[in-house]
Amino acid sequence: MENTKVKKSEDEWKKILTSEEYKVLRKKGTEPPFYGKYVHQTAEGTYVCAGCGNLLFSSEAKFDSGSGWPSFSAAVTSDAVVLKPDNSLFMKRTEVICAQCGGHLGHVFDDGPPSTGRRYCMNSVSLRFVEKK
Ligand code: FE
């Protein structure tokens, strides 16, 4: 991720992230469905990147997709995330990464609700919820 603003070595990331966060954010892992702590989170607030704190999603865009992963119809701003083609695992998917640190967040699909038609399918461990006060 050459064009991202937060740059750290693998060792530095290992120091600041839990091993679960590291596996997903830095190694493009996926947490199991219905496992993450934000799947059923409905409180009002915002979701920031667990790696660097970049503001990514608002609870207003969160919806229950039934997929087992926290799902959003849109990012807070179009430049909060970067979309990349991902043809791994014999699938054509679009990877979503944090625009600030290059961390892997999840994938985006075109079967979301009517307003945008998008479903940002995120890993809870890539996110940190900040409750609205
Ligand atoms: Fe980030």
mmCIF file with all atom_site columns, C-alpha atoms and ligand atoms in Angstrom:
data_model
loop_
_atom_site.group_PDB
_atom_site.id
_atom_site.type_symbol
_atom_site.label_atom_id
_atom_site.label_alt_id
_atom_site.label_comp_id
_atom_site.label_asym_id
_atom_site.label_entity_id
_atom_site.label_seq_id
_atom_site.pdbx_PDB_ins_code
_atom_site.Cartn_x
_atom_site.Cartn_y
_atom_site.Cartn_z
_atom_site.occupancy
_atom_site.B_iso_or_equiv
_atom_site.pdbx_formal_charge
_atom_site.auth_seq_id
_atom_site.auth_comp_id
_atom_site.auth_asym_id
_atom_site.auth_atom_id
_atom_site.pdbx_PDB_model_num
ATOM   1   C  CA . MET A 1 1   ? 0.000   0.000   0.000  1.00 0.00 ? 1   MET A CA 1
ATOM   2   C  CA . GLU A 1 2   ? 2.489   2.544   -1.195 1.00 0.00 ? 2   GLU A CA 1
ATOM   3   C  CA . ASN A 1 3   ? 0.154   5.542   -1.286 1.00 0.00 ? 3   ASN A CA 1
ATOM   4   C  CA . THR A 1 4   ? -1.237  5.350   2.236  1.00 0.00 ? 4   THR A CA 1
ATOM   5   C  CA . LYS A 1 5   ? -0.422  7.988   4.855  1.00 0.00 ? 5   LYS A CA 1
ATOM   6   C  CA . VAL A 1 6   ? 0.248   5.816   7.897  1.00 0.00 ? 6   VAL A CA 1
ATOM   7   C  CA . LYS A 1 7   ? 3.292   3.647   7.310  1.00 0.00 ? 7   LYS A CA 1
ATOM   8   C  CA . LYS A 1 8   ? 4.589   1.106   9.796  1.00 0.00 ? 8   LYS A CA 1
ATOM   9   C  CA . SER A 1 9   ? 6.813   -1.938  9.552  1.00 0.00 ? 9   SER A CA 1
ATOM   10  C  CA . GLU A 1 10  ? 5.350   -5.392  10.149 1.00 0.00 ? 10  GLU A CA 1
ATOM   11  C  CA . ASP A 1 11  ? 7.069   -5.456  13.550 1.00 0.00 ? 11  ASP A CA 1
ATOM   12  C  CA . GLU A 1 12  ? 5.530   -2.127  14.501 1.00 0.00 ? 12  GLU A CA 1
ATOM   13  C  CA . TRP A 1 13  ? 2.055   -3.345  13.508 1.00 0.00 ? 13  TRP A CA 1
ATOM   14  C  CA . LYS A 1 14  ? 2.543   -6.511  15.556 1.00 0.00 ? 14  LYS A CA 1
ATOM   15  C  CA . LYS A 1 15  ? 3.299   -4.369  18.583 1.00 0.00 ? 15  LYS A CA 1
ATOM   16  C  CA . ILE A 1 16  ? 0.196   -2.193  18.393 1.00 0.00 ? 16  ILE A CA 1
ATOM   17  C  CA . LEU A 1 17  ? -2.373  -4.708  17.118 1.00 0.00 ? 17  LEU A CA 1
ATOM   18  C  CA . THR A 1 18  ? -3.756  -7.822  18.791 1.00 0.00 ? 18  THR A CA 1
ATOM   19  C  CA . SER A 1 19  ? -2.929  -11.033 16.909 1.00 0.00 ? 19  SER A CA 1
ATOM   20  C  CA . GLU A 1 20  ? -6.536  -11.173 15.630 1.00 0.00 ? 20  GLU A CA 1
ATOM   21  C  CA . GLU A 1 21  ? -6.391  -7.586  14.387 1.00 0.00 ? 21  GLU A CA 1
ATOM   22  C  CA . TYR A 1 22  ? -3.028  -8.232  12.769 1.00 0.00 ? 22  TYR A CA 1
ATOM   23  C  CA . LYS A 1 23  ? -4.304  -11.321 10.918 1.00 0.00 ? 23  LYS A CA 1
ATOM   24  C  CA . VAL A 1 24  ? -7.215  -9.422  9.402  1.00 0.00 ? 24  VAL A CA 1
ATOM   25  C  CA . LEU A 1 25  ? -5.843  -5.890  8.939  1.00 0.00 ? 25  LEU A CA 1
ATOM   26  C  CA . ARG A 1 26  ? -2.338  -6.790  7.760  1.00 0.00 ? 26  ARG A CA 1
ATOM   27  C  CA . LYS A 1 27  ? -2.777  -10.335 6.399  1.00 0.00 ? 27  LYS A CA 1
ATOM   28  C  CA . LYS A 1 28  ? -6.244  -9.966  4.837  1.00 0.00 ? 28  LYS A CA 1
ATOM   29  C  CA . GLY A 1 29  ? -7.820  -12.588 7.060  1.00 0.00 ? 29  GLY A CA 1
ATOM   30  C  CA . THR A 1 30  ? -11.562 -12.920 7.678  1.00 0.00 ? 30  THR A CA 1
ATOM   31  C  CA . GLU A 1 31  ? -13.178 -13.386 11.061 1.00 0.00 ? 31  GLU A CA 1
ATOM   32  C  CA . PRO A 1 32  ? -15.802 -16.156 11.273 1.00 0.00 ? 32  PRO A CA 1
ATOM   33  C  CA . PRO A 1 33  ? -19.438 -15.092 10.575 1.00 0.00 ? 33  PRO A CA 1
ATOM   34  C  CA . PHE A 1 34  ? -21.592 -14.176 13.615 1.00 0.00 ? 34  PHE A CA 1
ATOM   35  C  CA . TYR A 1 35  ? -18.390 -13.929 15.607 1.00 0.00 ? 35  TYR A CA 1
ATOM   36  C  CA . GLY A 1 36  ? -17.443 -10.263 15.600 1.00 0.00 ? 36  GLY A CA 1
ATOM   37  C  CA . LYS A 1 37  ? -18.524 -7.916  18.355 1.00 0.00 ? 37  LYS A CA 1
ATOM   38  C  CA . TYR A 1 38  ? -20.223 -5.426  15.986 1.00 0.00 ? 38  TYR A CA 1
ATOM   39  C  CA . VAL A 1 39  ? -22.474 -7.792  14.012 1.00 0.00 ? 39  VAL A CA 1
ATOM   40  C  CA . HIS A 1 40  ? -25.520 -6.854  16.116 1.00 0.00 ? 40  HIS A CA 1
ATOM   41  C  CA . GLN A 1 41  ? -24.326 -3.426  17.263 1.00 0.00 ? 41  GLN A CA 1
ATOM   42  C  CA . THR A 1 42  ? -27.138 -0.907  16.751 1.00 0.00 ? 42  THR A CA 1
ATOM   43  C  CA . ALA A 1 43  ? -26.055 2.024   18.945 1.00 0.00 ? 43  ALA A CA 1
ATOM   44  C  CA . GLU A 1 44  ? -25.557 5.435   17.352 1.00 0.00 ? 44  GLU A CA 1
ATOM   45  C  CA . GLY A 1 45  ? -21.996 6.389   16.632 1.00 0.00 ? 45  GLY A CA 1
ATOM   46  C  CA . THR A 1 46  ? -19.136 5.985   14.232 1.00 0.00 ? 46  THR A CA 1
ATOM   47  C  CA . TYR A 1 47  ? -16.751 3.199   13.292 1.00 0.00 ? 47  TYR A CA 1
ATOM   48  C  CA . VAL A 1 48  ? -13.062 4.009   12.934 1.00 0.00 ? 48  VAL A CA 1
ATOM   49  C  CA . CYS A 1 49  ? -10.169 1.883   11.681 1.00 0.00 ? 49  CYS A CA 1
ATOM   50  C  CA . ALA A 1 50  ? -8.773  -0.343  14.464 1.00 0.00 ? 50  ALA A CA 1
ATOM   51  C  CA . GLY A 1 51  ? -5.316  0.163   12.985 1.00 0.00 ? 51  GLY A CA 1
ATOM   52  C  CA . CYS A 1 52  ? -5.080  3.932   12.664 1.00 0.00 ? 52  CYS A CA 1
ATOM   53  C  CA . GLY A 1 53  ? -8.311  5.572   13.859 1.00 0.00 ? 53  GLY A CA 1
ATOM   54  C  CA . ASN A 1 54  ? -9.407  6.773   10.405 1.00 0.00 ? 54  ASN A CA 1
ATOM   55  C  CA . LEU A 1 55  ? -13.160 7.557   10.389 1.00 0.00 ? 55  LEU A CA 1
ATOM   56  C  CA . LEU A 1 56  ? -14.780 4.924   8.154  1.00 0.00 ? 56  LEU A CA 1
ATOM   57  C  CA . PHE A 1 57  ? -18.503 4.347   8.739  1.00 0.00 ? 57  PHE A CA 1
ATOM   58  C  CA . SER A 1 58  ? -21.502 5.849   10.513 1.00 0.00 ? 58  SER A CA 1
ATOM   59  C  CA . SER A 1 59  ? -24.128 3.823   12.373 1.00 0.00 ? 59  SER A CA 1
ATOM   60  C  CA . GLU A 1 60  ? -26.652 5.547   10.050 1.00 0.00 ? 60  GLU A CA 1
ATOM   61  C  CA . ALA A 1 61  ? -25.350 3.447   7.148  1.00 0.00 ? 61  ALA A CA 1
ATOM   62  C  CA . LYS A 1 62  ? -25.305 0.170   9.125  1.00 0.00 ? 62  LYS A CA 1
ATOM   63  C  CA . PHE A 1 63  ? -27.920 -2.446  8.289  1.00 0.00 ? 63  PHE A CA 1
ATOM   64  C  CA . ASP A 1 64  ? -28.618 -6.068  9.159  1.00 0.00 ? 64  ASP A CA 1
ATOM   65  C  CA . SER A 1 65  ? -27.510 -8.029  6.103  1.00 0.00 ? 65  SER A CA 1
ATOM   66  C  CA . GLY A 1 66  ? -27.912 -11.419 7.779  1.00 0.00 ? 66  GLY A CA 1
ATOM   67  C  CA . SER A 1 67  ? -24.394 -12.262 6.597  1.00 0.00 ? 67  SER A CA 1
ATOM   68  C  CA . GLY A 1 68  ? -22.871 -12.452 10.061 1.00 0.00 ? 68  GLY A CA 1
ATOM   69  C  CA . TRP A 1 69  ? -20.544 -9.506  9.449  1.00 0.00 ? 69  TRP A CA 1
ATOM   70  C  CA . PRO A 1 70  ? -21.205 -5.838  10.212 1.00 0.00 ? 70  PRO A CA 1
ATOM   71  C  CA . SER A 1 71  ? -22.598 -4.333  7.013  1.00 0.00 ? 71  SER A CA 1
ATOM   72  C  CA . PHE A 1 72  ? -22.840 -0.762  5.782  1.00 0.00 ? 72  PHE A CA 1
ATOM   73  C  CA . SER A 1 73  ? -24.482 0.804   2.714  1.00 0.00 ? 73  SER A CA 1
ATOM   74  C  CA . ALA A 1 74  ? -21.763 3.447   2.352  1.00 0.00 ? 74  ALA A CA 1
ATOM   75  C  CA . ALA A 1 75  ? -18.521 4.737   3.821  1.00 0.00 ? 75  ALA A CA 1
ATOM   76  C  CA . VAL A 1 76  ? -18.571 8.090   5.618  1.00 0.00 ? 76  VAL A CA 1
ATOM   77  C  CA . THR A 1 77  ? -16.769 9.706   2.677  1.00 0.00 ? 77  THR A CA 1
ATOM   78  C  CA . SER A 1 78  ? -15.680 8.213   -0.616 1.00 0.00 ? 78  SER A CA 1
ATOM   79  C  CA . ASP A 1 79  ? -12.019 8.848   0.228  1.00 0.00 ? 79  ASP A CA 1
ATOM   80  C  CA . ALA A 1 80  ? -12.124 7.110   3.636  1.00 0.00 ? 80  ALA A CA 1
ATOM   81  C  CA . VAL A 1 81  ? -11.610 3.753   1.939  1.00 0.00 ? 81  VAL A CA 1
ATOM   82  C  CA . VAL A 1 82  ? -9.874  2.463   -1.173 1.00 0.00 ? 82  VAL A CA 1
ATOM   83  C  CA . LEU A 1 83  ? -11.397 -0.283  -3.337 1.00 0.00 ? 83  LEU A CA 1
ATOM   84  C  CA . LYS A 1 84  ? -9.167  -2.871  -4.977 1.00 0.00 ? 84  LYS A CA 1
ATOM   85  C  CA . PRO A 1 85  ? -9.970  -5.815  -7.254 1.00 0.00 ? 85  PRO A CA 1
ATOM   86  C  CA . ASP A 1 86  ? -9.404  -9.090  -5.384 1.00 0.00 ? 86  ASP A CA 1
ATOM   87  C  CA . ASN A 1 87  ? -9.348  -12.279 -7.443 1.00 0.00 ? 87  ASN A CA 1
ATOM   88  C  CA . SER A 1 88  ? -8.078  -14.543 -4.670 1.00 0.00 ? 88  SER A CA 1
ATOM   89  C  CA . LEU A 1 89  ? -9.845  -17.789 -3.654 1.00 0.00 ? 89  LEU A CA 1
ATOM   90  C  CA . PHE A 1 90  ? -11.193 -18.171 -7.232 1.00 0.00 ? 90  PHE A CA 1
ATOM   91  C  CA . MET A 1 91  ? -13.678 -15.328 -6.737 1.00 0.00 ? 91  MET A CA 1
ATOM   92  C  CA . LYS A 1 92  ? -13.978 -11.896 -8.276 1.00 0.00 ? 92  LYS A CA 1
ATOM   93  C  CA . ARG A 1 93  ? -14.441 -9.588  -5.334 1.00 0.00 ? 93  ARG A CA 1
ATOM   94  C  CA . THR A 1 94  ? -13.674 -5.999  -4.418 1.00 0.00 ? 94  THR A CA 1
ATOM   95  C  CA . GLU A 1 95  ? -11.484 -5.540  -1.389 1.00 0.00 ? 95  GLU A CA 1
ATOM   96  C  CA . VAL A 1 96  ? -12.015 -2.552  0.912  1.00 0.00 ? 96  VAL A CA 1
ATOM   97  C  CA . ILE A 1 97  ? -8.931  -1.105  2.566  1.00 0.00 ? 97  ILE A CA 1
ATOM   98  C  CA . CYS A 1 98  ? -8.408  1.845   4.894  1.00 0.00 ? 98  CYS A CA 1
ATOM   99  C  CA . ALA A 1 99  ? -7.230  4.839   2.869  1.00 0.00 ? 99  ALA A CA 1
ATOM   100 C  CA . GLN A 1 100 ? -5.020  5.993   5.721  1.00 0.00 ? 100 GLN A CA 1
ATOM   101 C  CA . CYS A 1 101 ? -3.091  2.862   6.758  1.00 0.00 ? 101 CYS A CA 1
ATOM   102 C  CA . GLY A 1 102 ? -3.855  0.357   3.991  1.00 0.00 ? 102 GLY A CA 1
ATOM   103 C  CA . GLY A 1 103 ? -5.376  -2.075  6.486  1.00 0.00 ? 103 GLY A CA 1
ATOM   104 C  CA . HIS A 1 104 ? -7.736  -4.748  5.148  1.00 0.00 ? 104 HIS A CA 1
ATOM   105 C  CA . LEU A 1 105 ? -11.324 -4.065  6.262  1.00 0.00 ? 105 LEU A CA 1
ATOM   106 C  CA . GLY A 1 106 ? -13.411 -6.490  4.216  1.00 0.00 ? 106 GLY A CA 1
ATOM   107 C  CA . HIS A 1 107 ? -15.141 -6.555  0.820  1.00 0.00 ? 107 HIS A CA 1
ATOM   108 C  CA . VAL A 1 108 ? -17.910 -4.590  -0.902 1.00 0.00 ? 108 VAL A CA 1
ATOM   109 C  CA . PHE A 1 109 ? -20.737 -6.215  -2.871 1.00 0.00 ? 109 PHE A CA 1
ATOM   110 C  CA . ASP A 1 110 ? -23.512 -4.914  -5.118 1.00 0.00 ? 110 ASP A CA 1
ATOM   111 C  CA . ASP A 1 111 ? -26.425 -6.492  -3.243 1.00 0.00 ? 111 ASP A CA 1
ATOM   112 C  CA . GLY A 1 112 ? -26.954 -3.781  -0.628 1.00 0.00 ? 112 GLY A CA 1
ATOM   113 C  CA . PRO A 1 113 ? -30.144 -1.864  0.225  1.00 0.00 ? 113 PRO A CA 1
ATOM   114 C  CA . PRO A 1 114 ? -31.804 0.433   -2.380 1.00 0.00 ? 114 PRO A CA 1
ATOM   115 C  CA . SER A 1 115 ? -30.260 3.783   -1.369 1.00 0.00 ? 115 SER A CA 1
ATOM   116 C  CA . THR A 1 116 ? -26.787 2.848   -2.613 1.00 0.00 ? 116 THR A CA 1
ATOM   117 C  CA . GLY A 1 117 ? -27.111 -0.811  -3.618 1.00 0.00 ? 117 GLY A CA 1
ATOM   118 C  CA . ARG A 1 118 ? -23.814 -1.412  -1.880 1.00 0.00 ? 118 ARG A CA 1
ATOM   119 C  CA . ARG A 1 119 ? -22.992 -3.789  0.965  1.00 0.00 ? 119 ARG A CA 1
ATOM   120 C  CA . TYR A 1 120 ? -19.711 -3.052  2.707  1.00 0.00 ? 120 TYR A CA 1
ATOM   121 C  CA . CYS A 1 121 ? -19.107 -6.380  4.445  1.00 0.00 ? 121 CYS A CA 1
ATOM   122 C  CA . MET A 1 122 ? -16.631 -5.606  7.205  1.00 0.00 ? 122 MET A CA 1
ATOM   123 C  CA . ASN A 1 123 ? -14.693 -7.482  9.843  1.00 0.00 ? 123 ASN A CA 1
ATOM   124 C  CA . SER A 1 124 ? -15.493 -6.342  13.386 1.00 0.00 ? 124 SER A CA 1
ATOM   125 C  CA . VAL A 1 125 ? -11.846 -6.662  14.388 1.00 0.00 ? 125 VAL A CA 1
ATOM   126 C  CA . SER A 1 126 ? -10.867 -4.110  11.737 1.00 0.00 ? 126 SER A CA 1
ATOM   127 C  CA . LEU A 1 127 ? -13.193 -1.558  13.306 1.00 0.00 ? 127 LEU A CA 1
ATOM   128 C  CA . ARG A 1 128 ? -13.517 0.305   16.581 1.00 0.00 ? 128 ARG A CA 1
ATOM   129 C  CA . PHE A 1 129 ? -16.911 1.700   17.553 1.00 0.00 ? 129 PHE A CA 1
ATOM   130 C  CA . VAL A 1 130 ? -17.075 5.196   18.984 1.00 0.00 ? 130 VAL A CA 1
ATOM   131 C  CA . GLU A 1 131 ? -20.445 5.752   20.652 1.00 0.00 ? 131 GLU A CA 1
ATOM   132 C  CA . LYS A 1 132 ? -22.210 9.058   20.061 1.00 0.00 ? 132 LYS A CA 1
ATOM   133 C  CA . LYS A 1 133 ? -22.291 11.056  23.262 1.00 0.00 ? 133 LYS A CA 1
HETATM 134 FE FE . FE  B 2 .   ? -6.468  2.521   8.996  1.00 0.00 ? 1   FE  B FE 1
#
